[in-house]
XYZ file of N, CA, C and O in Angstrom:
496
model
N 0.846 -1.176 0.000
C 0.000 0.000 0.000
C 0.888 1.234 0.000
O 1.950 1.250 0.612
N 0.426 2.262 -0.679
C 1.105 3.559 -0.650
C 0.200 4.553 0.062
O -1.020 4.478 -0.043
N 0.825 5.472 0.808
C 0.058 6.491 1.518
C 0.694 7.856 1.294
O 1.875 7.973 0.955
N -0.135 8.868 1.519
C 0.338 10.246 1.533
C -0.306 10.933 2.735
O -1.522 10.901 2.891
N 0.524 11.546 3.577
C 0.050 12.274 4.746
C 0.297 13.757 4.524
O 1.442 14.187 4.378
N -0.796 14.530 4.473
C -0.716 15.960 4.213
C -1.244 16.714 5.425
O -2.307 16.376 5.956
N -0.485 17.722 5.852
C -0.948 18.639 6.897
C -1.418 19.907 6.198
O -0.628 20.655 5.621
N -2.726 20.151 6.241
C -3.313 21.256 5.493
C -2.982 22.619 6.093
O -2.847 23.595 5.356
N -2.859 22.703 7.416
C -2.601 24.000 8.046
C -1.276 24.603 7.571
O -1.153 25.806 7.446
N -0.289 23.757 7.278
C 1.017 24.231 6.821
C 1.249 23.946 5.339
O 2.254 24.379 4.781
N 0.354 23.166 4.705
C 0.535 22.795 3.311
C 1.743 21.895 3.088
O 2.435 21.991 2.087
N 1.989 20.994 4.042
C 3.182 20.144 4.012
C 2.777 18.689 3.771
O 1.856 18.182 4.401
N 3.510 18.026 2.866
C 3.396 16.569 2.728
C 4.410 15.976 3.698
O 5.617 16.073 3.492
N 3.926 15.395 4.784
C 4.816 14.836 5.812
C 5.407 13.493 5.397
O 6.510 13.148 5.812
N 4.635 12.741 4.611
C 5.134 11.430 4.184
C 4.413 11.027 2.912
O 3.211 11.266 2.761
N 5.164 10.403 2.027
C 4.583 9.797 0.832
C 5.406 8.562 0.519
O 6.621 8.655 0.350
N 4.763 7.406 0.503
C 5.503 6.182 0.235
C 4.788 4.952 0.744
O 3.572 4.953 0.942
N 5.569 3.917 0.987
C 5.030 2.619 1.376
C 4.453 2.639 2.789
O 4.919 3.387 3.648
N 3.442 1.797 2.985
C 2.810 1.644 4.300
C 2.408 0.189 4.476
O 2.303 -0.569 3.509
N 2.201 -0.185 5.714
C 1.797 -1.537 6.045
C 0.467 -1.483 6.765
O 0.258 -0.648 7.648
N -0.415 -2.406 6.412
C -1.734 -2.487 7.025
C -1.741 -3.661 7.984
O -1.363 -4.778 7.616
N -2.162 -3.393 9.228
C -2.279 -4.443 10.233
C -3.755 -4.521 10.631
O -4.289 -3.584 11.222
N -4.450 -5.621 10.273
C -5.854 -5.748 10.674
C -5.986 -5.818 12.193
O -5.146 -6.400 12.872
N -7.037 -5.186 12.707
C -7.343 -5.224 14.141
C -8.790 -5.677 14.300
O -9.552 -5.685 13.341
N -9.162 -5.987 15.525
C -10.502 -6.509 15.797
C -11.603 -5.561 15.306
O -12.535 -5.989 14.657
N -11.484 -4.268 15.599
C -12.541 -3.316 15.232
C -12.080 -2.266 14.242
O -12.647 -1.183 14.175
N -11.027 -2.562 13.486
C -10.526 -1.576 12.544
C -9.243 -2.050 11.904
O -9.039 -3.240 11.703
N -8.361 -1.089 11.590
C -7.068 -1.445 11.018
C -6.039 -0.404 11.439
O -6.373 0.726 11.793
N -4.788 -0.828 11.419
C -3.684 0.069 11.729
C -2.864 0.258 10.464
O -2.535 -0.709 9.777
N -2.535 1.506 10.163
C -1.667 1.835 9.038
C -0.345 2.318 9.626
O -0.318 3.275 10.399
N 0.748 1.629 9.278
C 2.080 1.993 9.769
C 2.919 2.481 8.595
O 2.943 1.838 7.539
N 3.615 3.602 8.806
C 4.454 4.139 7.744
C 5.503 5.067 8.342
O 5.407 5.446 9.511
N 6.493 5.404 7.554
C 7.521 6.314 8.024
C 8.854 6.073 7.364
O 8.971 5.324 6.392
N 9.883 6.725 7.926
C 11.247 6.583 7.425
C 12.187 6.507 8.627
O 11.739 6.325 9.753
N 13.475 6.674 8.377
C 14.459 6.544 9.471
C 14.290 7.608 10.550
O 14.655 7.393 11.697
N 13.758 8.777 10.180
C 13.651 9.891 11.120
C 12.306 9.997 11.828
O 12.206 10.613 12.885
N 11.263 9.438 11.225
C 9.919 9.668 11.745
C 9.022 8.482 11.393
O 8.967 8.086 10.232
N 8.342 7.929 12.379
C 7.399 6.839 12.105
C 6.004 7.235 12.578
O 5.851 8.037 13.507
N 5.006 6.662 11.918
C 3.606 6.956 12.211
C 2.834 5.650 12.352
O 3.124 4.671 11.683
N 1.825 5.703 13.190
C 0.850 4.625 13.312
C -0.520 5.279 13.433
O -0.736 6.092 14.342
N -1.397 4.980 12.498
C -2.783 5.468 12.556
C -3.672 4.263 12.775
O -3.786 3.408 11.884
N -4.259 4.158 13.959
C -5.220 3.093 14.252
C -6.604 3.649 13.936
O -7.069 4.587 14.592
N -7.226 3.063 12.936
C -8.455 3.602 12.357
C -9.645 2.756 12.786
O -9.671 1.549 12.560
N -10.608 3.425 13.406
C -11.837 2.784 13.848
C -13.019 3.512 13.200
O -12.875 4.624 12.694
N -14.179 2.902 13.248
C -15.366 3.533 12.665
C -15.654 4.884 13.306
O -16.009 5.842 12.639
N -15.486 4.967 14.612
C -15.847 6.199 15.329
C -14.649 6.898 15.941
O -14.766 7.564 16.955
N -13.492 6.746 15.311
C -12.348 7.445 15.855
C -11.028 6.960 15.317
O -10.962 6.097 14.442
N -9.982 7.524 15.889
C -8.646 7.342 15.366
C -7.647 7.551 16.499
O -7.826 8.438 17.324
N -6.604 6.720 16.539
C -5.492 6.944 17.458
C -4.253 7.160 16.610
O -3.871 6.302 15.811
N -3.652 8.336 16.747
C -2.471 8.708 15.974
C -1.253 8.648 16.885
O -1.249 9.233 17.964
N -0.235 7.928 16.429
C 1.048 7.890 17.143
C 2.111 8.341 16.153
O 2.233 7.790 15.063
N 2.862 9.366 16.548
C 3.921 9.926 15.727
C 5.197 9.911 16.560
O 5.219 10.442 17.668
N 6.257 9.290 16.016
C 7.484 9.134 16.788
C 8.674 9.673 16.004
O 8.915 9.266 14.867
N 9.377 10.605 16.615
C 10.652 11.116 16.109
C 11.511 11.362 17.343
O 11.628 10.460 18.166
N 12.073 12.575 17.522
C 12.766 12.853 18.776
C 11.776 12.854 19.937
O 12.144 12.654 21.080
N 10.533 13.136 19.605
C 9.453 13.096 20.593
C 8.402 12.105 20.125
O 8.363 11.739 18.945
N 7.566 11.672 21.041
C 6.449 10.798 20.691
C 5.156 11.524 21.031
O 4.996 12.037 22.136
N 4.277 11.572 20.051
C 2.967 12.194 20.229
C 1.915 11.107 20.061
O 1.939 10.374 19.075
N 1.000 11.003 21.020
C -0.113 10.053 20.934
C -1.397 10.840 21.143
O -1.556 11.529 22.164
N -2.308 10.747 20.169
C -3.569 11.488 20.211
C -4.731 10.549 19.936
O -4.665 9.715 19.039
N -5.799 10.696 20.698
C -7.030 9.955 20.466
C -8.071 10.931 19.925
O -8.411 11.903 20.599
N -8.522 10.681 18.708
C -9.493 11.557 18.050
C -10.853 10.862 17.981
O -10.951 9.749 17.473
N -11.875 11.522 18.509
C -13.257 11.040 18.413
C -14.099 12.205 17.934
O -14.030 13.282 18.535
N -14.884 12.037 16.882
C -15.628 13.164 16.298
C -16.467 13.915 17.320
O -17.191 13.310 18.112
N -16.324 15.232 17.314
C -17.104 16.142 18.153
C -17.017 15.816 19.644
O -17.981 15.996 20.374
N -15.846 15.324 20.064
C -15.661 14.994 21.480
C -14.319 15.505 21.952
O -13.375 15.600 21.185
N -14.250 15.774 23.228
C -12.972 16.113 23.845
C -12.338 14.826 24.351
O -13.000 14.001 24.977
N -11.066 14.660 24.028
C -10.332 13.470 24.435
C -8.969 13.916 24.967
O -8.742 15.097 25.201
N -8.078 12.979 25.127
C -6.755 13.262 25.695
C -5.664 12.805 24.743
O -5.871 11.977 23.873
N -4.489 13.319 24.972
C -3.299 12.907 24.265
C -2.097 13.242 25.123
O -2.239 13.781 26.219
N -0.913 12.921 24.616
C 0.296 13.296 25.339
C 1.485 13.399 24.395
O 1.488 12.830 23.310
N 2.457 14.169 24.837
C 3.733 14.309 24.151
C 4.803 13.836 25.128
O 4.849 14.293 26.267
N 5.649 12.914 24.671
C 6.727 12.392 25.512
C 8.072 12.690 24.862
O 8.217 12.558 23.644
N 9.021 13.076 25.690
C 10.390 13.292 25.225
C 11.337 12.867 26.333
O 10.900 12.405 27.392
N 12.613 13.077 26.110
C 13.592 12.738 27.141
C 13.416 13.596 28.384
O 13.938 13.275 29.448
N 12.655 14.681 28.273
C 12.441 15.587 29.408
C 11.183 15.261 30.205
O 10.911 15.893 31.208
N 10.383 14.304 29.729
C 9.176 13.923 30.444
C 7.973 13.875 29.528
O 8.085 13.945 28.303
N 6.797 13.776 30.146
C 5.543 13.645 29.412
C 4.630 14.809 29.753
O 4.501 15.184 30.915
N 4.007 15.360 28.718
C 3.059 16.457 28.892
C 1.706 15.992 28.371
O 1.583 15.562 27.223
N 0.692 16.037 29.237
C -0.654 15.666 28.843
C -1.304 16.797 28.059
O -1.042 17.973 28.304
N -2.152 16.408 27.114
C -2.843 17.371 26.263
C -4.335 17.088 26.260
O -4.759 15.934 26.334
N -5.126 18.141 26.148
C -6.545 17.995 25.862
C -6.702 18.175 24.357
O -5.988 18.952 23.720
N -7.654 17.466 23.802
C -7.830 17.416 22.367
C -9.311 17.479 22.046
O -10.115 16.833 22.723
N -9.682 18.257 21.047
C -11.061 18.282 20.581
C -11.064 18.078 19.075
O -10.488 18.876 18.328
N -11.694 16.985 18.630
C -11.785 16.681 17.204
C -12.984 17.422 16.639
O -14.115 17.188 17.056
N -12.736 18.306 15.682
C -13.809 19.124 15.124
C -14.296 18.594 13.780
O -15.385 18.954 13.328
N -13.497 17.707 13.135
C -13.925 17.109 11.869
C -13.264 15.752 11.718
O -12.061 15.604 11.987
N -14.037 14.752 11.303
C -13.509 13.408 11.066
C -14.313 12.783 9.945
O -15.535 12.673 10.032
N -13.625 12.425 8.867
C -14.283 11.760 7.745
C -13.412 10.599 7.316
O -12.205 10.747 7.132
N -14.042 9.436 7.150
C -13.320 8.214 6.804
C -14.007 7.524 5.648
O -15.225 7.352 5.652
N -13.226 7.167 4.627
C -13.700 6.295 3.560
C -12.703 5.136 3.471
O -11.769 5.059 4.268
N -12.858 4.261 2.495
C -11.938 3.127 2.349
C -10.506 3.566 2.093
O -9.562 2.917 2.509
N -10.330 4.679 1.369
C -8.984 5.068 0.966
C -8.585 6.478 1.391
O -7.641 7.049 0.858
N -9.278 7.006 2.397
C -9.067 8.411 2.731
C -9.543 8.671 4.154
O -10.608 8.224 4.540
N -8.726 9.390 4.922
C -9.138 9.825 6.256
C -8.756 11.290 6.382
O -7.622 11.670 6.088
N -9.698 12.077 6.828
C -9.429 13.482 7.085
C -9.807 13.773 8.527
O -10.891 13.397 8.973
N -8.905 14.419 9.239
C -9.153 14.744 10.642
C -8.656 16.162 10.915
O -7.607 16.564 10.422
N -9.473 16.904 11.637
C -9.112 18.254 12.055
C -9.364 18.322 13.548
O -10.451 17.982 14.015
N -8.349 18.732 14.299
C -8.490 18.747 15.752
C -7.771 19.956 16.338
O -6.872 20.532 15.731
N -8.203 20.313 17.532
C -7.571 21.376 18.299
C -6.846 20.752 19.481
O -7.441 19.956 20.217
N -5.573 21.107 19.648
C -4.861 20.773 20.874
C -5.070 21.931 21.833
O -4.905 23.094 21.456
N -5.460 21.609 23.060
C -5.815 22.634 24.032
C -4.881 22.507 25.229
O -4.762 21.439 25.823
N -4.218 23.620 25.543
C -3.348 23.637 26.712
C -3.440 25.023 27.337
O -3.183 26.031 26.682
N -3.847 25.050 28.604
C -3.983 26.316 29.339
C -4.832 27.332 28.569
O -4.443 28.475 28.388
N -5.979 26.902 28.099
C -6.932 27.760 27.385
C -6.443 28.216 26.013
O -7.108 29.007 25.359
N -5.292 27.753 25.565
C -4.817 28.070 24.225
C -5.106 26.898 23.309
O -4.914 25.745 23.686
N -5.564 27.229 22.075
C -5.897 26.203 21.100
C -4.976 26.317 19.900
O -4.694 27.411 19.437
N -4.542 25.150 19.420
C -3.774 25.097 18.186
C -4.446 24.062 17.292
O -4.640 22.918 17.701
N -4.826 24.477 16.084
C -5.576 23.615 15.171
C -4.633 22.893 14.220
O -3.702 23.487 13.676
N -4.913 21.601 14.022
C -4.187 20.773 13.062
C -5.203 20.113 12.143
O -6.293 19.732 12.580
N -4.831 19.949 10.874
C -5.746 19.401 9.874
C -4.935 18.482 8.959
O -4.060 18.946 8.231
N -5.211 17.180 9.028
C -4.466 16.182 8.263
C -5.383 15.377 7.357
O -6.547 15.136 7.675
N -4.802 14.930 6.246
C -5.451 13.956 5.375
C -4.465 12.824 5.126
O -3.305 13.072 4.778
N -4.924 11.594 5.336
C -4.147 10.407 4.995
C -4.862 9.729 3.837
O -5.996 9.281 3.981
N -4.192 9.693 2.682
C -4.745 9.045 1.495
C -4.030 7.715 1.316
O -2.798 7.661 1.369
N -4.802 6.654 1.108
C -4.251 5.308 0.979
C -4.585 4.755 -0.394
O -5.714 4.916 -0.866
N -3.605 4.104 -1.025
C -3.822 3.539 -2.347
C -3.173 2.170 -2.416
O -1.986 2.040 -2.111
N -3.948 1.170 -2.783
C -3.390 -0.168 -2.951
C -2.450 -0.177 -4.143
O -2.745 0.420 -5.169
N -1.320 -0.809 -3.967
C -0.369 -0.921 -5.091
C -0.844 -2.030 -6.002
O -1.318 -3.064 -5.554
N -0.693 -1.802 -7.291
C -1.057 -2.827 -8.271
C 0.227 -3.338 -8.907
O 1.183 -2.599 -9.108
N 0.232 -4.608 -9.203
C 1.384 -5.228 -9.830
C 1.028 -5.559 -11.261
O 0.050 -6.269 -11.517
N 1.807 -5.026 -12.177
C 1.585 -5.326 -13.581
C 2.219 -6.671 -13.915
O 3.371 -6.931 -13.566
N 1.478 -7.520 -14.592
C 1.996 -8.817 -15.012
C 2.150 -8.776 -16.522
O 1.203 -8.482 -17.242
N 3.362 -9.054 -16.998
C 3.603 -8.998 -18.447
C 3.686 -10.381 -19.014
O 4.154 -11.288 -18.488
């Protein structure tokens, strides 16, 4: 499978390339990344758990129109985050999520799209 992860707020393609699908009981996990940064998106019908690992690890639980929790971990410790998912749309080959990270009454909005495409093998 090939994936593309786009952050709309900054207009950045964070990753484009190969991914691995791991079936789960109530959904699926998409794993992708490179030597510097790895991602895991656990996709459920009513939500998503995003894990992003580089020098820091970010874990976020997204549930549509709900406040949830997340955290950022580094060598200096762990910081808990409040999270509010304001948009969540899932199809077979596309996930779009927009959420606000809330800390001390300050909000920072993030907007991502993960596009998934099955690779086809040409037989000659």
